[in-house]
PDB file of C-alpha atoms in Angstrom:
ATOM      1  CA  UNK A 867     129.820  92.867 101.452  1.00  0.00           C
ATOM      2  CA  UNK A 868     127.238  90.047 101.606  1.00  0.00           C
ATOM      3  CA  UNK A 869     128.632  88.649 104.855  1.00  0.00           C
ATOM      4  CA  UNK A 870     128.656  92.083 106.498  1.00  0.00           C
ATOM      5  CA  UNK A 871     125.157  92.919 105.302  1.00  0.00           C
ATOM      6  CA  UNK A 872     123.896  89.479 106.339  1.00  0.00           C
ATOM      7  CA  UNK A 873     125.189  90.092 109.854  1.00  0.00           C
ATOM      8  CA  UNK A 874     123.511  93.498 109.835  1.00  0.00           C
ATOM      9  CA  UNK A 875     120.196  91.920 108.835  1.00  0.00           C
ATOM     10  CA  UNK A 876     120.524  89.191 111.425  1.00  0.00           C
ATOM     11  CA  UNK A 877     121.237  91.717 114.188  1.00  0.00           C
ATOM     12  CA  UNK A 878     118.556  94.226 113.142  1.00  0.00           C
ATOM     13  CA  UNK A 879     116.488  94.874 116.306  1.00  0.00           C
ATOM     14  CA  UNK A 880     113.377  96.363 114.689  1.00  0.00           C
ATOM     15  CA  UNK A 881     112.342  97.211 111.109  1.00  0.00           C
ATOM     16  CA  UNK A 882     114.793  97.384 108.241  1.00  0.00           C
ATOM     17  CA  UNK A 883     114.939  97.171 104.454  1.00  0.00           C
ATOM     18  CA  UNK A 884     117.487  96.262 101.800  1.00  0.00           C
ATOM     19  CA  UNK A 885     117.250  97.470  98.207  1.00  0.00           C
ATOM     20  CA  UNK A 886     117.868  94.313  96.201  1.00  0.00           C
ATOM     21  CA  UNK A 887     117.522  94.364  92.391  1.00  0.00           C
ATOM     22  CA  UNK A 888     116.892  91.070  90.603  1.00  0.00           C
ATOM     23  CA  UNK A 889     120.010  88.985  90.103  1.00  0.00           C
ATOM     24  CA  UNK A 890     122.036  90.785  92.767  1.00  0.00           C
ATOM     25  CA  UNK A 891     122.171  87.970  95.339  1.00  0.00           C
ATOM     26  CA  UNK A 892     119.079  88.641  97.433  1.00  0.00           C
ATOM     27  CA  UNK A 893     118.224  84.992  98.111  1.00  0.00           C
ATOM     28  CA  UNK A 894     121.859  84.302  99.008  1.00  0.00           C
ATOM     29  CA  UNK A 895     121.785  87.233 101.429  1.00  0.00           C
ATOM     30  CA  UNK A 896     118.631  85.981 103.156  1.00  0.00           C
ATOM     31  CA  UNK A 897     120.165  82.531 103.591  1.00  0.00           C
ATOM     32  CA  UNK A 898     123.354  83.968 105.098  1.00  0.00           C
ATOM     33  CA  UNK A 899     121.350  86.136 107.504  1.00  0.00           C
ATOM     34  CA  UNK A 900     119.151  83.241 108.629  1.00  0.00           C
ATOM     35  CA  UNK A 901     122.201  81.034 109.107  1.00  0.00           C
ATOM     36  CA  UNK A 902     123.642  83.662 111.454  1.00  0.00           C
ATOM     37  CA  UNK A 903     120.380  84.037 113.396  1.00  0.00           C
ATOM     38  CA  UNK A 904     119.939  82.751 116.916  1.00  0.00           C
ATOM     39  CA  UNK A 905     116.322  81.631 116.557  1.00  0.00           C
ATOM     40  CA  UNK A 906     113.741  80.391 114.060  1.00  0.00           C
ATOM     41  CA  UNK A 907     112.895  82.845 111.293  1.00  0.00           C
ATOM     42  CA  UNK A 908     109.692  83.207 109.275  1.00  0.00           C
ATOM     43  CA  UNK A 909     110.462  83.897 105.608  1.00  0.00           C
ATOM     44  CA  UNK A 910     107.588  85.105 103.441  1.00  0.00           C
ATOM     45  CA  UNK A 911     107.467  85.580  99.681  1.00  0.00           C
ATOM     46  CA  UNK A 912     104.778  85.709  96.980  1.00  0.00           C
ATOM     47  CA  UNK A 913     105.008  82.546  94.893  1.00  0.00           C
ATOM     48  CA  UNK A 914     105.687  78.867  95.430  1.00  0.00           C
ATOM     49  CA  UNK A 915     108.519  79.194  92.912  1.00  0.00           C
ATOM     50  CA  UNK A 916     110.017  81.766  95.273  1.00  0.00           C
ATOM     51  CA  UNK A 917     109.527  79.412  98.217  1.00  0.00           C
ATOM     52  CA  UNK A 918     111.374  76.634  96.383  1.00  0.00           C
ATOM     53  CA  UNK A 919     114.182  78.989  95.364  1.00  0.00           C
ATOM     54  CA  UNK A 920     114.757  80.067  98.962  1.00  0.00           C
ATOM     55  CA  UNK A 921     114.635  76.499 100.272  1.00  0.00           C
ATOM     56  CA  UNK A 922     117.147  75.408  97.640  1.00  0.00           C
ATOM     57  CA  UNK A 923     119.534  78.199  98.618  1.00  0.00           C
ATOM     58  CA  UNK A 924     119.148  77.337 102.308  1.00  0.00           C
ATOM     59  CA  UNK A 925     120.105  73.739 101.600  1.00  0.00           C
ATOM     60  CA  UNK A 926     123.024  74.805  99.404  1.00  0.00           C
ATOM     61  CA  UNK A 927     124.449  76.999 102.177  1.00  0.00           C
ATOM     62  CA  UNK A 928     123.857  74.410 104.868  1.00  0.00           C
ATOM     63  CA  UNK A 929     121.246  76.336 106.851  1.00  0.00           C
ATOM     64  CA  UNK A 930     119.525  73.936 109.308  1.00  0.00           C
ATOM     65  CA  UNK A 931     115.818  73.478 108.526  1.00  0.00           C
ATOM     66  CA  UNK A 932     115.075  74.099 112.209  1.00  0.00           C
ATOM     67  CA  UNK A 933     116.146  77.720 111.732  1.00  0.00           C
ATOM     68  CA  UNK A 934     113.411  78.774 109.332  1.00  0.00           C
ATOM     69  CA  UNK A 935     109.959  78.340 107.832  1.00  0.00           C
ATOM     70  CA  UNK A 936     109.415  79.528 104.264  1.00  0.00           C
ATOM     71  CA  UNK A 937     105.919  80.217 102.951  1.00  0.00           C
ATOM     72  CA  UNK A 938     103.939  82.543 100.719  1.00  0.00           C
ATOM     73  CA  UNK A 939     102.247  85.460 102.447  1.00  0.00           C
ATOM     74  CA  UNK A 940      98.905  84.182 101.169  1.00  0.00           C
ATOM     75  CA  UNK A 941      99.308  80.628 102.472  1.00  0.00           C
ATOM     76  CA  UNK A 942     100.662  81.691 105.849  1.00  0.00           C
ATOM     77  CA  UNK A 943      97.881  84.225 106.431  1.00  0.00           C
ATOM     78  CA  UNK A 944      95.166  81.797 105.319  1.00  0.00           C
ATOM     79  CA  UNK A 945      96.460  78.989 107.514  1.00  0.00           C
ATOM     80  CA  UNK A 946      96.656  81.226 110.594  1.00  0.00           C
ATOM     81  CA  UNK A 947      93.141  82.588 110.091  1.00  0.00           C
ATOM     82  CA  UNK A 948      91.665  79.124 109.514  1.00  0.00           C
ATOM     83  CA  UNK A 949      93.369  77.849 112.673  1.00  0.00           C
ATOM     84  CA  UNK A 950      91.413  80.447 114.693  1.00  0.00           C
ATOM     85  CA  UNK A 951      88.183  81.021 112.714  1.00  0.00           C
ATOM     86  CA  UNK A 952      86.196  82.563 115.567  1.00  0.00           C
ATOM     87  CA  UNK A 953      88.924  85.018 116.507  1.00  0.00           C
ATOM     88  CA  UNK A 954      89.813  85.884 112.923  1.00  0.00           C
ATOM     89  CA  UNK A 955      86.261  85.927 111.589  1.00  0.00           C
ATOM     90  CA  UNK A 956      87.498  83.931 108.604  1.00  0.00           C
ATOM     91  CA  UNK A 957      86.305  80.461 107.541  1.00  0.00           C
ATOM     92  CA  UNK A 958      86.697  80.443 103.742  1.00  0.00           C
ATOM     93  CA  UNK A 959      89.218  77.784 102.725  1.00  0.00           C
ATOM     94  CA  UNK A 960      89.506  78.802  99.075  1.00  0.00           C
ATOM     95  CA  UNK A 961      89.289  82.601  98.744  1.00  0.00           C
ATOM     96  CA  UNK A 962      88.434  84.119  95.380  1.00  0.00           C
ATOM     97  CA  UNK A 963      90.782  86.677  93.863  1.00  0.00           C
ATOM     98  CA  UNK A 964      88.614  89.471  95.269  1.00  0.00           C
ATOM     99  CA  UNK A 965      88.638  88.036  98.802  1.00  0.00           C
ATOM    100  CA  UNK A 966      92.372  88.032  99.475  1.00  0.00           C
ATOM    101  CA  UNK A 967      92.475  91.665 100.545  1.00  0.00           C
ATOM    102  CA  UNK A 968      89.834  90.936 103.170  1.00  0.00           C
ATOM    103  CA  UNK A 969      91.791  87.876 104.320  1.00  0.00           C
ATOM    104  CA  UNK A 970      94.916  89.968 104.913  1.00  0.00           C
ATOM    105  CA  UNK A 971      92.852  92.457 106.900  1.00  0.00           C
ATOM    106  CA  UNK A 972      91.464  89.602 109.006  1.00  0.00           C
ATOM    107  CA  UNK A 973      94.964  88.263 109.609  1.00  0.00           C
ATOM    108  CA  UNK A 974      96.255  91.713 110.595  1.00  0.00           C
ATOM    109  CA  UNK A 975      93.417  92.011 113.100  1.00  0.00           C
ATOM    110  CA  UNK A 976      94.112  88.538 114.437  1.00  0.00           C
ATOM    111  CA  UNK A 977      97.763  89.445 115.033  1.00  0.00           C
ATOM    112  CA  UNK A 978      96.650  92.228 117.364  1.00  0.00           C
ATOM    113  CA  UNK A 979      95.043  89.769 119.776  1.00  0.00           C
ATOM    114  CA  UNK A 980      97.251  89.067 122.765  1.00  0.00           C
ATOM    115  CA  UNK A 981      97.017  85.277 122.731  1.00  0.00           C
ATOM    116  CA  UNK A 982      97.903  85.148 119.018  1.00  0.00           C
ATOM    117  CA  UNK A 983     100.832  87.474 119.591  1.00  0.00           C
ATOM    118  CA  UNK A 984     102.059  85.050 122.245  1.00  0.00           C
ATOM    119  CA  UNK A 985     101.686  82.045 119.914  1.00  0.00           C
ATOM    120  CA  UNK A 986     103.468  83.694 116.980  1.00  0.00           C
ATOM    121  CA  UNK A 987     106.239  85.155 119.163  1.00  0.00           C
ATOM    122  CA  UNK A 988     106.832  81.727 120.687  1.00  0.00           C
ATOM    123  CA  UNK A 989     107.126  80.204 117.196  1.00  0.00           C
ATOM    124  CA  UNK A 990     109.473  82.694 115.507  1.00  0.00           C
ATOM    125  CA  UNK A 991     112.086  85.215 116.583  1.00  0.00           C
ATOM    126  CA  UNK A 992     111.992  87.310 113.413  1.00  0.00           C
ATOM    127  CA  UNK A 993     110.567  87.678 109.915  1.00  0.00           C
ATOM    128  CA  UNK A 994     112.002  88.287 106.436  1.00  0.00           C
ATOM    129  CA  UNK A 995     109.789  89.319 103.516  1.00  0.00           C
ATOM    130  CA  UNK A 996     111.148  88.715 100.024  1.00  0.00           C
ATOM    131  CA  UNK A 997     110.202  90.603  96.821  1.00  0.00           C
ATOM    132  CA  UNK A 998     108.609  93.363  98.882  1.00  0.00           C
ATOM    133  CA  UNK A 999     107.883  95.509  95.832  1.00  0.00           C
ATOM    134  CA  UNK A1000     105.083  93.074  95.007  1.00  0.00           C
ATOM    135  CA  UNK A1001     103.239  93.541  98.308  1.00  0.00           C
ATOM    136  CA  UNK A1002      99.812  95.152  98.227  1.00  0.00           C
ATOM    137  CA  UNK A1003      98.818  97.700 100.868  1.00  0.00           C
ATOM    138  CA  UNK A1004      96.841  95.047 102.746  1.00  0.00           C
ATOM    139  CA  UNK A1005      99.852  92.716 102.754  1.00  0.00           C
ATOM    140  CA  UNK A1006     102.016  95.588 103.966  1.00  0.00           C
ATOM    141  CA  UNK A1007      99.647  96.132 106.892  1.00  0.00           C
ATOM    142  CA  UNK A1008      99.964  92.443 107.760  1.00  0.00           C
ATOM    143  CA  UNK A1009     103.768  92.686 107.674  1.00  0.00           C
ATOM    144  CA  UNK A1010     103.654  95.743 109.932  1.00  0.00           C
ATOM    145  CA  UNK A1011     101.539  93.743 112.396  1.00  0.00           C
ATOM    146  CA  UNK A1012     104.290  91.111 112.427  1.00  0.00           C
ATOM    147  CA  UNK A1013     106.895  93.853 112.825  1.00  0.00           C
ATOM    148  CA  UNK A1014     105.214  94.825 116.097  1.00  0.00           C
ATOM    149  CA  UNK A1015     106.103  91.369 117.446  1.00  0.00           C
ATOM    150  CA  UNK A1016     109.734  90.877 116.451  1.00  0.00           C
ATOM    151  CA  UNK A1017     112.461  92.135 114.054  1.00  0.00           C
ATOM    152  CA  UNK A1018     111.216  92.524 110.493  1.00  0.00           C
ATOM    153  CA  UNK A1019     113.561  92.698 107.496  1.00  0.00           C
ATOM    154  CA  UNK A1020     112.161  93.367 104.015  1.00  0.00           C
ATOM    155  CA  UNK A1021     114.025  92.991 100.732  1.00  0.00           C
ATOM    156  CA  UNK A1022     113.085  94.086  97.235  1.00  0.00           C
ATOM    157  CA  UNK A1023     113.413  96.663  94.495  1.00  0.00           C
ATOM    158  CA  UNK A1024     110.806  99.452  94.286  1.00  0.00           C
ATOM    159  CA  UNK A1025     111.549  99.760  90.548  1.00  0.00           C
ATOM    160  CA  UNK A1026     110.632  96.151  89.904  1.00  0.00           C
ATOM    161  CA  UNK A1027     106.949  95.694  90.856  1.00  0.00           C
ATOM    162  CA  UNK A1028     105.283  93.228  88.456  1.00  0.00           C
ATOM    163  CA  UNK A1029     101.988  92.265  90.100  1.00  0.00           C
ATOM    164  CA  UNK A1030      98.773  94.237  89.621  1.00  0.00           C
ATOM    165  CA  UNK A1031      96.416  93.690  92.541  1.00  0.00           C
ATOM    166  CA  UNK A1032      92.673  94.065  92.190  1.00  0.00           C
ATOM    167  CA  UNK A1033      92.511  95.897  95.520  1.00  0.00           C
ATOM    168  CA  UNK A1034      95.036  98.518  94.527  1.00  0.00           C
ATOM    169  CA  UNK A1035      98.588  99.228  93.419  1.00  0.00           C
ATOM    170  CA  UNK A1036     101.670  97.668  95.008  1.00  0.00           C
ATOM    171  CA  UNK A1037     102.847  99.298  98.214  1.00  0.00           C
ATOM    172  CA  UNK A1038     104.283 102.807  97.844  1.00  0.00           C
ATOM    173  CA  UNK A1039     107.800 102.708  99.283  1.00  0.00           C
ATOM    174  CA  UNK A1040     108.001 106.495  99.599  1.00  0.00           C
ATOM    175  CA  UNK A1041     104.845 106.633 101.704  1.00  0.00           C
ATOM    176  CA  UNK A1042     104.898 103.317 103.554  1.00  0.00           C
ATOM    177  CA  UNK A1043     108.437 101.908 103.719  1.00  0.00           C
ATOM    178  CA  UNK A1044     111.065 104.646 103.880  1.00  0.00           C
ATOM    179  CA  UNK A1045     109.426 106.599 106.745  1.00  0.00           C
ATOM    180  CA  UNK A1046     109.111 103.611 109.115  1.00  0.00           C
ATOM    181  CA  UNK A1047     111.839 101.122 108.084  1.00  0.00           C
ATOM    182  CA  UNK A1048     115.572 101.726 108.492  1.00  0.00           C
ATOM    183  CA  UNK A1049     117.819 101.337 105.451  1.00  0.00           C
ATOM    184  CA  UNK A1050     120.198  98.455 106.155  1.00  0.00           C
ATOM    185  CA  UNK A1051     121.960  98.517 102.803  1.00  0.00           C
ATOM    186  CA  UNK A1052     121.745  98.028  99.046  1.00  0.00           C
ATOM    187  CA  UNK A1053     123.028  95.175  96.901  1.00  0.00           C
ATOM    188  CA  UNK A1054     125.176  96.573  94.090  1.00  0.00           C
ATOM    189  CA  UNK A1055     126.777  93.621  92.281  1.00  0.00           C
ATOM    190  CA  UNK A1056     124.871  91.990  89.371  1.00  0.00           C
ATOM    191  CA  UNK A1057     125.927  88.466  90.336  1.00  0.00           C
ATOM    192  CA  UNK A1058     123.602  86.672  87.907  1.00  0.00           C
ATOM    193  CA  UNK A1059     125.409  88.143  84.910  1.00  0.00           C
ATOM    194  CA  UNK A1060     128.820  88.115  86.527  1.00  0.00           C
ATOM    195  CA  UNK A1061     128.611  84.375  87.172  1.00  0.00           C
ATOM    196  CA  UNK A1062     127.388  83.833  83.610  1.00  0.00           C
ATOM    197  CA  UNK A1063     130.406  85.846  82.390  1.00  0.00           C
ATOM    198  CA  UNK A1064     128.013  88.334  80.791  1.00  0.00           C
ATOM    199  CA  UNK A1065     129.808  91.258  82.412  1.00  0.00           C
ATOM    200  CA  UNK A1066     128.943  93.764  79.686  1.00  0.00           C
ATOM    201  CA  UNK A1067     125.216  93.029  79.923  1.00  0.00           C
ATOM    202  CA  UNK A1068     125.275  93.148  83.724  1.00  0.00           C
ATOM    203  CA  UNK A1069     126.995  96.535  83.685  1.00  0.00           C
ATOM    204  CA  UNK A1070     124.531  97.878  81.108  1.00  0.00           C
ATOM    205  CA  UNK A1071     121.508  96.703  83.121  1.00  0.00           C
ATOM    206  CA  UNK A1072     122.949  98.259  86.259  1.00  0.00           C
ATOM    207  CA  UNK A1073     123.409 101.579  84.469  1.00  0.00           C
ATOM    208  CA  UNK A1074     119.911 101.370  82.939  1.00  0.00           C
ATOM    209  CA  UNK A1075     118.411 100.832  86.383  1.00  0.00           C
ATOM    210  CA  UNK A1076     120.259 103.876  87.688  1.00  0.00           C
ATOM    211  CA  UNK A1077     118.858 105.994  84.854  1.00  0.00           C
ATOM    212  CA  UNK A1078     115.307 104.836  85.567  1.00  0.00           C
ATOM    213  CA  UNK A1079     115.806 105.658  89.247  1.00  0.00           C
ATOM    214  CA  UNK A1080     116.911 109.174  88.301  1.00  0.00           C
ATOM    215  CA  UNK A1081     114.027 109.618  85.858  1.00  0.00           C
ATOM    216  CA  UNK A1082     116.320 109.617  82.830  1.00  0.00           C
ATOM    217  CA  UNK A1083     115.752 108.042  79.424  1.00  0.00           C
ATOM    218  CA  UNK A1084     117.183 104.679  78.385  1.00  0.00           C
ATOM    219  CA  UNK A1085     118.864 104.651  74.982  1.00  0.00           C
ATOM    220  CA  UNK A1086     118.067 101.444  73.126  1.00  0.00           C
ATOM    221  CA  UNK A1087     119.706 102.641  69.914  1.00  0.00           C
ATOM    222  CA  UNK A1088     123.355 103.099  70.775  1.00  0.00           C
ATOM    223  CA  UNK A1089     125.759 101.637  73.282  1.00  0.00           C
ATOM    224  CA  UNK A1090     123.978  98.311  73.640  1.00  0.00           C
ATOM    225  CA  UNK A1091     125.838  95.218  74.835  1.00  0.00           C
ATOM    226  CA  UNK A1092     126.733  92.811  72.043  1.00  0.00           C
ATOM    227  CA  UNK A1093     124.372  90.223  73.526  1.00  0.00           C
ATOM    228  CA  UNK A1094     121.322  92.488  73.043  1.00  0.00           C
ATOM    229  CA  UNK A1095     119.488  92.179  69.736  1.00  0.00           C
ATOM    230  CA  UNK A1096     117.063  94.913  68.666  1.00  0.00           C
ATOM    231  CA  UNK A1097     113.853  93.698  67.016  1.00  0.00           C
ATOM    232  CA  UNK A1098     111.475  96.348  65.668  1.00  0.00           C
ATOM    233  CA  UNK A1099     107.732  95.902  66.050  1.00  0.00           C
ATOM    234  CA  UNK A1100     104.565  97.616  64.921  1.00  0.00           C
ATOM    235  CA  UNK A1101     102.710  99.814  67.390  1.00  0.00           C
ATOM    236  CA  UNK A1102      99.697  97.491  67.136  1.00  0.00           C
ATOM    237  CA  UNK A1103     101.770  94.757  68.769  1.00  0.00           C
ATOM    238  CA  UNK A1104     101.300  96.395  72.162  1.00  0.00           C
ATOM    239  CA  UNK A1105      98.202  97.814  73.776  1.00  0.00           C
ATOM    240  CA  UNK A1106      98.070 101.580  73.406  1.00  0.00           C
ATOM    241  CA  UNK A1107      98.700 102.259  77.096  1.00  0.00           C
ATOM    242  CA  UNK A1108     101.655  99.848  77.243  1.00  0.00           C
ATOM    243  CA  UNK A1109     103.133 101.280  74.061  1.00  0.00           C
ATOM    244  CA  UNK A1110     102.826 104.864  75.270  1.00  0.00           C
ATOM    245  CA  UNK A1111     104.424 104.040  78.614  1.00  0.00           C
ATOM    246  CA  UNK A1112     107.246 102.089  76.978  1.00  0.00           C
ATOM    247  CA  UNK A1113     108.020 104.830  74.478  1.00  0.00           C
ATOM    248  CA  UNK A1114     108.115 107.382  77.282  1.00  0.00           C
ATOM    249  CA  UNK A1115     110.687 105.300  79.174  1.00  0.00           C
ATOM    250  CA  UNK A1116     112.787 104.715  76.069  1.00  0.00           C
ATOM    251  CA  UNK A1117     112.860 108.312  74.887  1.00  0.00           C
ATOM    252  CA  UNK A1118     110.286 107.588  72.145  1.00  0.00           C
ATOM    253  CA  UNK A1119     112.800 105.751  69.952  1.00  0.00           C
ATOM    254  CA  UNK A1120     110.105 103.231  69.056  1.00  0.00           C
ATOM    255  CA  UNK A1121     107.465 105.642  67.704  1.00  0.00           C
ATOM    256  CA  UNK A1122     108.246 105.036  64.064  1.00  0.00           C
ATOM    257  CA  UNK A1123     109.417 101.443  64.376  1.00  0.00           C
ATOM    258  CA  UNK A1124     108.088  99.031  61.795  1.00  0.00           C
ATOM    259  CA  UNK A1125     108.160  95.237  61.888  1.00  0.00           C
ATOM    260  CA  UNK A1126     111.086  93.643  60.051  1.00  0.00           C
ATOM    261  CA  UNK A1127     110.382  92.293  56.564  1.00  0.00           C
ATOM    262  CA  UNK A1128     109.407  88.624  56.391  1.00  0.00           C
ATOM    263  CA  UNK A1129     112.179  86.132  55.876  1.00  0.00           C
ATOM    264  CA  UNK A1130     112.626  84.932  52.314  1.00  0.00           C
ATOM    265  CA  UNK A1131     111.756  81.283  51.719  1.00  0.00           C
TER     266      UNK A1131
END
């Protein structure tokens, strides 16, 4: 499945997405697709830890370094804007947390200029964006500007967004991704747990994800894998909003939970 999907990603002529839950082999898939590519690919993610993870996988699978450049969206956008300060209207080398949204807007505008389009198109033949669920709307606009230049493949899990941006919520897949990107496939094997021989836990997590996707409750009382240990906690342990949201997802099993008694000395 990975080889076939990797070929599909590599041959994608325009915009495409892959639903890729955590631990299902997303980084491996990107490396296989880049290895099969005919030109240099730009690979963007959100953290330097993610950059290192992708580079490590590329090396492990023997992908030539000449075939790719891996960077964070933030670093790549900042470097491009600073390289052309007059055209981008950007000269701040160390943006504050509230300035990043404006930087992405400046970069999106810069990518619409013909000479920049020529430079970027001459440097890369395609782009991959990892962990797409963590993109903000302004980052999504930047990615769409890149997608106007060459094939754009995005990978992520819309159920997995973890970042909270000051300029708004993470990109809405229903409104911004599904209507304009083609579905190339979905990863369905929990490799992280399979390779760790934690098959029961992997299967349970896969089923739990499916229930969340369908808007169903997750039962944390019965049917748990043997490797999962339940620890009760007082409601004061979580902020009210977090607690309410968590209880709603879990079918309110935790409403009357009390902390376990202290261990005897």
